[in-house]
mmCIF file of C-alpha atoms in Angstrom:
data_model
loop_
_atom_site.group_PDB
_atom_site.id
_atom_site.type_symbol
_atom_site.label_atom_id
_atom_site.label_comp_id
_atom_site.label_asym_id
_atom_site.label_seq_id
_atom_site.Cartn_x
_atom_site.Cartn_y
_atom_site.Cartn_z
ATOM 1 C CA UNK A 1328 -173.788 13.751 -58.013
ATOM 2 C CA UNK A 1329 -173.347 15.538 -54.719
ATOM 3 C CA UNK A 1330 -175.180 12.769 -52.860
ATOM 4 C CA UNK A 1331 -173.147 10.089 -54.607
ATOM 5 C CA UNK A 1332 -169.932 11.940 -53.812
ATOM 6 C CA UNK A 1333 -170.918 12.227 -50.150
ATOM 7 C CA UNK A 1334 -171.705 8.511 -49.923
ATOM 8 C CA UNK A 1335 -168.387 7.646 -51.596
ATOM 9 C CA UNK A 1336 -166.498 9.778 -49.105
ATOM 10 C CA UNK A 1337 -168.303 8.159 -46.187
ATOM 11 C CA UNK A 1338 -167.491 4.681 -47.493
ATOM 12 C CA UNK A 1339 -163.853 5.670 -47.913
ATOM 13 C CA UNK A 1340 -163.644 6.859 -44.320
ATOM 14 C CA UNK A 1341 -165.318 3.722 -43.021
ATOM 15 C CA UNK A 1342 -162.959 1.488 -44.973
ATOM 16 C CA UNK A 1343 -159.888 3.422 -43.853
ATOM 17 C CA UNK A 1344 -160.535 4.414 -40.220
ATOM 18 C CA UNK A 1345 -156.851 5.291 -39.678
ATOM 19 C CA UNK A 1346 -157.528 8.507 -41.551
ATOM 20 C CA UNK A 1347 -159.774 9.531 -38.671
ATOM 21 C CA UNK A 1348 -157.017 9.686 -36.043
ATOM 22 C CA UNK A 1349 -156.601 13.263 -34.888
ATOM 23 C CA UNK A 1350 -152.937 12.823 -33.949
ATOM 24 C CA UNK A 1351 -150.147 10.257 -33.822
ATOM 25 C CA UNK A 1352 -148.457 9.991 -30.428
ATOM 26 C CA UNK A 1353 -145.080 8.232 -30.677
ATOM 27 C CA UNK A 1354 -143.921 7.035 -27.261
ATOM 28 C CA UNK A 1355 -140.656 5.230 -26.543
ATOM 29 C CA UNK A 1356 -140.166 2.735 -23.708
ATOM 30 C CA UNK A 1357 -136.577 1.846 -22.833
ATOM 31 C CA UNK A 1358 -134.375 0.597 -20.007
ATOM 32 C CA UNK A 1359 -133.390 -2.684 -18.425
ATOM 33 C CA UNK A 1360 -135.199 -5.702 -16.974
ATOM 34 C CA UNK A 1361 -138.003 -3.857 -15.188
ATOM 35 C CA UNK A 1362 -138.867 -2.214 -18.505
ATOM 36 C CA UNK A 1363 -138.588 -5.523 -20.319
ATOM 37 C CA UNK A 1364 -140.869 -6.966 -17.659
ATOM 38 C CA UNK A 1365 -141.141 -10.235 -15.782
ATOM 39 C CA UNK A 1366 -144.838 -10.053 -15.020
ATOM 40 C CA UNK A 1367 -146.470 -13.312 -16.098
ATOM 41 C CA UNK A 1368 -149.067 -12.722 -18.790
ATOM 42 C CA UNK A 1369 -151.446 -15.375 -17.465
ATOM 43 C CA UNK A 1370 -151.855 -13.209 -14.349
ATOM 44 C CA UNK A 1371 -153.319 -10.356 -16.403
ATOM 45 C CA UNK A 1372 -157.031 -9.548 -15.971
ATOM 46 C CA UNK A 1373 -159.019 -10.474 -19.082
ATOM 47 C CA UNK A 1374 -159.605 -6.856 -20.097
ATOM 48 C CA UNK A 1375 -155.842 -6.270 -20.328
ATOM 49 C CA UNK A 1376 -155.222 -9.149 -22.735
ATOM 50 C CA UNK A 1377 -156.587 -7.344 -25.764
ATOM 51 C CA UNK A 1378 -155.033 -4.476 -27.726
ATOM 52 C CA UNK A 1379 -157.033 -1.226 -27.945
ATOM 53 C CA UNK A 1380 -157.838 -0.282 -31.533
ATOM 54 C CA UNK A 1381 -155.834 2.946 -31.336
ATOM 55 C CA UNK A 1382 -152.639 1.234 -30.107
ATOM 56 C CA UNK A 1383 -149.738 0.206 -32.360
ATOM 57 C CA UNK A 1384 -147.052 -1.647 -30.404
ATOM 58 C CA UNK A 1385 -143.567 -2.254 -31.843
ATOM 59 C CA UNK A 1386 -141.138 -4.602 -30.129
ATOM 60 C CA UNK A 1387 -138.047 -6.373 -31.457
ATOM 61 C CA UNK A 1388 -138.375 -4.603 -34.793
ATOM 62 C CA UNK A 1389 -141.936 -5.706 -35.570
ATOM 63 C CA UNK A 1390 -145.521 -4.791 -34.668
ATOM 64 C CA UNK A 1391 -147.096 -7.016 -32.021
ATOM 65 C CA UNK A 1392 -150.263 -7.280 -30.022
ATOM 66 C CA UNK A 1393 -150.052 -6.367 -26.356
ATOM 67 C CA UNK A 1394 -149.664 -9.300 -23.944
ATOM 68 C CA UNK A 1395 -148.554 -11.503 -26.839
ATOM 69 C CA UNK A 1396 -145.586 -12.969 -24.982
ATOM 70 C CA UNK A 1397 -145.280 -15.047 -21.807
ATOM 71 C CA UNK A 1398 -144.074 -11.994 -19.847
ATOM 72 C CA UNK A 1399 -145.050 -8.332 -19.951
ATOM 73 C CA UNK A 1400 -143.782 -4.976 -18.715
ATOM 74 C CA UNK A 1401 -145.361 -1.576 -18.065
ATOM 75 C CA UNK A 1402 -146.532 -1.237 -21.687
ATOM 76 C CA UNK A 1403 -149.792 -3.128 -21.095
ATOM 77 C CA UNK A 1404 -151.368 -0.914 -18.443
ATOM 78 C CA UNK A 1405 -149.773 2.204 -19.943
ATOM 79 C CA UNK A 1406 -151.309 1.479 -23.349
ATOM 80 C CA UNK A 1407 -154.805 0.867 -21.967
ATOM 81 C CA UNK A 1408 -154.773 3.993 -19.799
ATOM 82 C CA UNK A 1409 -153.495 6.275 -22.552
ATOM 83 C CA UNK A 1410 -155.776 4.734 -25.178
ATOM 84 C CA UNK A 1411 -158.777 5.612 -23.002
ATOM 85 C CA UNK A 1412 -157.487 9.114 -22.280
ATOM 86 C CA UNK A 1413 -156.913 9.911 -25.964
ATOM 87 C CA UNK A 1414 -159.472 7.837 -27.916
ATOM 88 C CA UNK A 1415 -159.215 10.153 -30.917
ATOM 89 C CA UNK A 1416 -155.445 9.657 -31.268
ATOM 90 C CA UNK A 1417 -153.301 6.757 -32.452
ATOM 91 C CA UNK A 1418 -150.753 5.731 -29.802
ATOM 92 C CA UNK A 1419 -147.556 4.249 -31.249
ATOM 93 C CA UNK A 1420 -145.422 2.472 -28.655
ATOM 94 C CA UNK A 1421 -141.842 1.396 -29.345
ATOM 95 C CA UNK A 1422 -140.164 -0.707 -26.674
ATOM 96 C CA UNK A 1423 -136.552 -1.801 -26.313
ATOM 97 C CA UNK A 1424 -134.914 -3.029 -23.139
ATOM 98 C CA UNK A 1425 -131.740 -4.876 -22.229
ATOM 99 C CA UNK A 1426 -131.573 -6.912 -19.031
ATOM 100 C CA UNK A 1427 -128.780 -5.881 -16.693
ATOM 101 C CA UNK A 1428 -127.735 -2.893 -18.798
ATOM 102 C CA UNK A 1429 -126.011 0.088 -17.177
ATOM 103 C CA UNK A 1430 -126.430 3.748 -18.060
ATOM 104 C CA UNK A 1431 -122.925 3.653 -19.552
ATOM 105 C CA UNK A 1432 -124.088 1.044 -22.059
ATOM 106 C CA UNK A 1433 -126.949 3.330 -23.121
ATOM 107 C CA UNK A 1434 -124.741 6.283 -23.940
ATOM 108 C CA UNK A 1435 -125.045 7.832 -27.424
ATOM 109 C CA UNK A 1436 -123.015 6.065 -30.124
ATOM 110 C CA UNK A 1437 -123.144 2.840 -28.128
ATOM 111 C CA UNK A 1438 -124.814 -0.329 -29.396
ATOM 112 C CA UNK A 1439 -127.962 -0.037 -27.247
ATOM 113 C CA UNK A 1440 -128.542 3.582 -28.221
ATOM 114 C CA UNK A 1441 -128.048 2.856 -31.927
ATOM 115 C CA UNK A 1442 -130.315 -0.158 -31.600
ATOM 116 C CA UNK A 1443 -133.048 1.968 -30.046
ATOM 117 C CA UNK A 1444 -132.830 4.450 -32.916
ATOM 118 C CA UNK A 1445 -133.230 1.564 -35.364
ATOM 119 C CA UNK A 1446 -136.286 0.300 -33.495
ATOM 120 C CA UNK A 1447 -137.835 3.755 -33.689
ATOM 121 C CA UNK A 1448 -137.051 3.819 -37.398
ATOM 122 C CA UNK A 1449 -138.999 0.585 -37.953
ATOM 123 C CA UNK A 1450 -142.081 2.243 -36.422
ATOM 124 C CA UNK A 1451 -141.728 5.598 -38.176
ATOM 125 C CA UNK A 1452 -141.374 3.850 -41.528
ATOM 126 C CA UNK A 1453 -145.000 2.856 -41.021
ATOM 127 C CA UNK A 1454 -146.227 5.787 -38.941
ATOM 128 C CA UNK A 1455 -144.165 8.947 -39.564
ATOM 129 C CA UNK A 1456 -144.332 10.869 -36.305
ATOM 130 C CA UNK A 1457 -142.184 12.877 -33.925
ATOM 131 C CA UNK A 1458 -141.368 11.381 -30.535
ATOM 132 C CA UNK A 1459 -143.830 12.674 -27.965
ATOM 133 C CA UNK A 1460 -142.392 11.051 -24.837
ATOM 134 C CA UNK A 1461 -139.824 8.592 -23.510
ATOM 135 C CA UNK A 1462 -140.493 6.235 -20.599
ATOM 136 C CA UNK A 1463 -137.212 5.269 -18.919
ATOM 137 C CA UNK A 1464 -136.904 2.453 -16.356
ATOM 138 C CA UNK A 1465 -133.219 1.787 -15.694
ATOM 139 C CA UNK A 1466 -130.580 2.242 -13.014
ATOM 140 C CA UNK A 1467 -130.632 -0.884 -10.893
ATOM 141 C CA UNK A 1468 -127.384 -2.088 -12.463
ATOM 142 C CA UNK A 1469 -125.711 1.202 -11.611
ATOM 143 C CA UNK A 1470 -126.867 0.868 -8.016
ATOM 144 C CA UNK A 1471 -124.881 -2.366 -7.874
ATOM 145 C CA UNK A 1472 -121.708 -0.869 -9.365
ATOM 146 C CA UNK A 1473 -118.710 0.727 -7.674
ATOM 147 C CA UNK A 1474 -119.172 4.219 -6.263
ATOM 148 C CA UNK A 1475 -117.060 5.793 -9.005
ATOM 149 C CA UNK A 1476 -119.402 4.424 -11.683
ATOM 150 C CA UNK A 1477 -122.612 5.053 -9.742
ATOM 151 C CA UNK A 1478 -121.650 8.680 -9.129
ATOM 152 C CA UNK A 1479 -121.709 9.319 -12.885
ATOM 153 C CA UNK A 1480 -125.285 8.121 -13.315
ATOM 154 C CA UNK A 1481 -126.890 11.567 -13.263
ATOM 155 C CA UNK A 1482 -124.530 13.205 -15.757
ATOM 156 C CA UNK A 1483 -124.806 10.237 -18.117
ATOM 157 C CA UNK A 1484 -128.588 10.201 -17.964
ATOM 158 C CA UNK A 1485 -128.716 13.953 -18.587
ATOM 159 C CA UNK A 1486 -126.437 13.538 -21.612
ATOM 160 C CA UNK A 1487 -128.632 10.718 -22.889
ATOM 161 C CA UNK A 1488 -131.780 12.859 -22.654
ATOM 162 C CA UNK A 1489 -130.146 15.782 -24.435
ATOM 163 C CA UNK A 1490 -128.720 13.715 -27.277
ATOM 164 C CA UNK A 1491 -131.918 11.775 -27.687
ATOM 165 C CA UNK A 1492 -133.896 14.967 -28.156
ATOM 166 C CA UNK A 1493 -131.351 16.248 -30.667
ATOM 167 C CA UNK A 1494 -131.009 13.053 -32.698
ATOM 168 C CA UNK A 1495 -134.780 12.595 -32.982
ATOM 169 C CA UNK A 1496 -135.514 16.288 -33.587
ATOM 170 C CA UNK A 1497 -137.833 16.266 -30.578
ATOM 171 C CA UNK A 1498 -136.475 19.047 -28.316
ATOM 172 C CA UNK A 1499 -139.657 19.309 -26.263
ATOM 173 C CA UNK A 1500 -140.334 15.598 -25.807
ATOM 174 C CA UNK A 1501 -141.380 14.514 -22.337
ATOM 175 C CA UNK A 1502 -138.930 12.250 -20.474
ATOM 176 C CA UNK A 1503 -140.448 10.131 -17.689
ATOM 177 C CA UNK A 1504 -137.936 8.474 -15.349
ATOM 178 C CA UNK A 1505 -138.978 5.532 -13.193
ATOM 179 C CA UNK A 1506 -137.127 5.813 -9.878
ATOM 180 C CA UNK A 1507 -135.369 2.587 -8.927
ATOM 181 C CA UNK A 1508 -135.969 0.843 -5.595
ATOM 182 C CA UNK A 1509 -134.293 -2.592 -5.430
ATOM 183 C CA UNK A 1510 -134.603 -3.978 -1.907
ATOM 184 C CA UNK A 1511 -131.595 -6.259 -1.938
ATOM 185 C CA UNK A 1512 -128.378 -5.768 0.065
ATOM 186 C CA UNK A 1513 -126.207 -6.163 -3.049
ATOM 187 C CA UNK A 1514 -127.446 -2.801 -4.379
ATOM 188 C CA UNK A 1515 -125.333 -0.619 -2.122
ATOM 189 C CA UNK A 1516 -125.605 2.533 -4.272
ATOM 190 C CA UNK A 1517 -129.402 2.609 -4.524
ATOM 191 C CA UNK A 1518 -129.869 5.828 -2.554
ATOM 192 C CA UNK A 1519 -127.102 7.484 -4.546
ATOM 193 C CA UNK A 1520 -128.744 6.650 -7.898
ATOM 194 C CA UNK A 1521 -132.200 7.614 -6.621
ATOM 195 C CA UNK A 1522 -130.915 11.018 -5.538
ATOM 196 C CA UNK A 1523 -129.357 11.595 -8.941
ATOM 197 C CA UNK A 1524 -132.629 10.661 -10.623
ATOM 198 C CA UNK A 1525 -134.365 13.188 -8.400
ATOM 199 C CA UNK A 1526 -131.915 15.891 -9.479
ATOM 200 C CA UNK A 1527 -132.542 15.140 -13.157
ATOM 201 C CA UNK A 1528 -136.158 16.182 -12.660
ATOM 202 C CA UNK A 1529 -134.963 19.474 -11.194
ATOM 203 C CA UNK A 1530 -132.167 20.185 -13.677
ATOM 204 C CA UNK A 1531 -133.429 18.963 -17.060
ATOM 205 C CA UNK A 1532 -136.505 20.629 -18.572
ATOM 206 C CA UNK A 1533 -139.598 18.538 -19.250
ATOM 207 C CA UNK A 1534 -138.527 15.544 -17.185
ATOM 208 C CA UNK A 1535 -140.729 13.870 -14.572
ATOM 209 C CA UNK A 1536 -139.732 11.391 -11.884
ATOM 210 C CA UNK A 1537 -142.125 8.451 -11.428
ATOM 211 C CA UNK A 1538 -142.244 6.921 -7.954
ATOM 212 C CA UNK A 1539 -142.015 3.136 -7.837
ATOM 213 C CA UNK A 1540 -142.296 2.876 -4.066
ATOM 214 C CA UNK A 1541 -144.797 0.301 -2.877
ATOM 215 C CA UNK A 1542 -145.011 -1.655 -6.133
ATOM 216 C CA UNK A 1543 -145.315 -5.413 -5.781
ATOM 217 C CA UNK A 1544 -142.118 -7.355 -6.343
ATOM 218 C CA UNK A 1545 -141.056 -10.888 -7.043
ATOM 219 C CA UNK A 1546 -139.199 -12.968 -4.454
ATOM 220 C CA UNK A 1547 -135.855 -11.508 -5.556
ATOM 221 C CA UNK A 1548 -137.001 -8.077 -4.253
ATOM 222 C CA UNK A 1549 -135.686 -6.497 -7.459
ATOM 223 C CA UNK A 1550 -138.159 -7.196 -10.256
ATOM 224 C CA UNK A 1551 -141.803 -6.162 -10.247
ATOM 225 C CA UNK A 1552 -144.412 -8.894 -10.314
ATOM 226 C CA UNK A 1553 -147.548 -8.807 -12.472
ATOM 227 C CA UNK A 1554 -149.422 -6.410 -10.179
ATOM 228 C CA UNK A 1555 -146.315 -4.274 -9.766
ATOM 229 C CA UNK A 1556 -145.932 -3.997 -13.542
ATOM 230 C CA UNK A 1557 -149.582 -3.035 -13.954
ATOM 231 C CA UNK A 1558 -149.221 -0.311 -11.339
ATOM 232 C CA UNK A 1559 -145.944 0.882 -12.861
ATOM 233 C CA UNK A 1560 -147.621 1.235 -16.248
ATOM 234 C CA UNK A 1561 -150.495 3.155 -14.675
ATOM 235 C CA UNK A 1562 -148.121 5.530 -12.885
ATOM 236 C CA UNK A 1563 -146.280 6.258 -16.107
ATOM 237 C CA UNK A 1564 -149.631 6.793 -17.844
ATOM 238 C CA UNK A 1565 -150.993 9.111 -15.161
ATOM 239 C CA UNK A 1566 -147.907 11.313 -15.398
ATOM 240 C CA UNK A 1567 -148.003 11.334 -19.198
ATOM 241 C CA UNK A 1568 -151.706 12.177 -19.331
ATOM 242 C CA UNK A 1569 -151.374 14.924 -16.727
ATOM 243 C CA UNK A 1570 -148.479 16.623 -18.514
ATOM 244 C CA UNK A 1571 -149.875 16.346 -22.021
ATOM 245 C CA UNK A 1572 -153.419 17.405 -21.134
ATOM 246 C CA UNK A 1573 -152.360 20.365 -18.987
#
């Protein structure tokens, strides 16, 4: 009977491999167009067109495969890097982005914030987990706004981080901020917003600034191209892995 019981248990584990995951890592990806991504999927190397077995990717309220759409953002390279770094864990990615959105539009109790919470709820209905980290790529719109609006970027982002941690009961979640760098004359407040993003790293616990300098861009000098998006995803992943493995 002992042998039979052992064989039955082994068959059960083989049939339900999800029970073998050591940990669920719930990671949120949010922001505006450079988080949504304009990298063309047909430019992806072949090894990035599949979805690692320990990745669950939620977008627009439903689970999807990576690189399923015509365009991609930083989620593709991020997922592959983190999947390799933590092969024993299940990585649950939830992405929501709104093109052209300002930090004011992402404030708590606003439509984008409530929408993000709903998206997270769709994922946690399937995989109950606490948020481990947030990847934030937003601020270009604020760099194009009037000085009065741009000068409030830092305080609004800090408030967003604090409320997010409270509302999701994740007080120690890691917050990774991609630093903006549009190279277009219309973005007059770029340096102002970048400096405020730098201060967030210094003032808010468990936040990390991710450099985007040198990433490949499209002809508009605002949006990252396919290679730029791959490198952005890798930079987010490197920072996440370093902080969570240390």
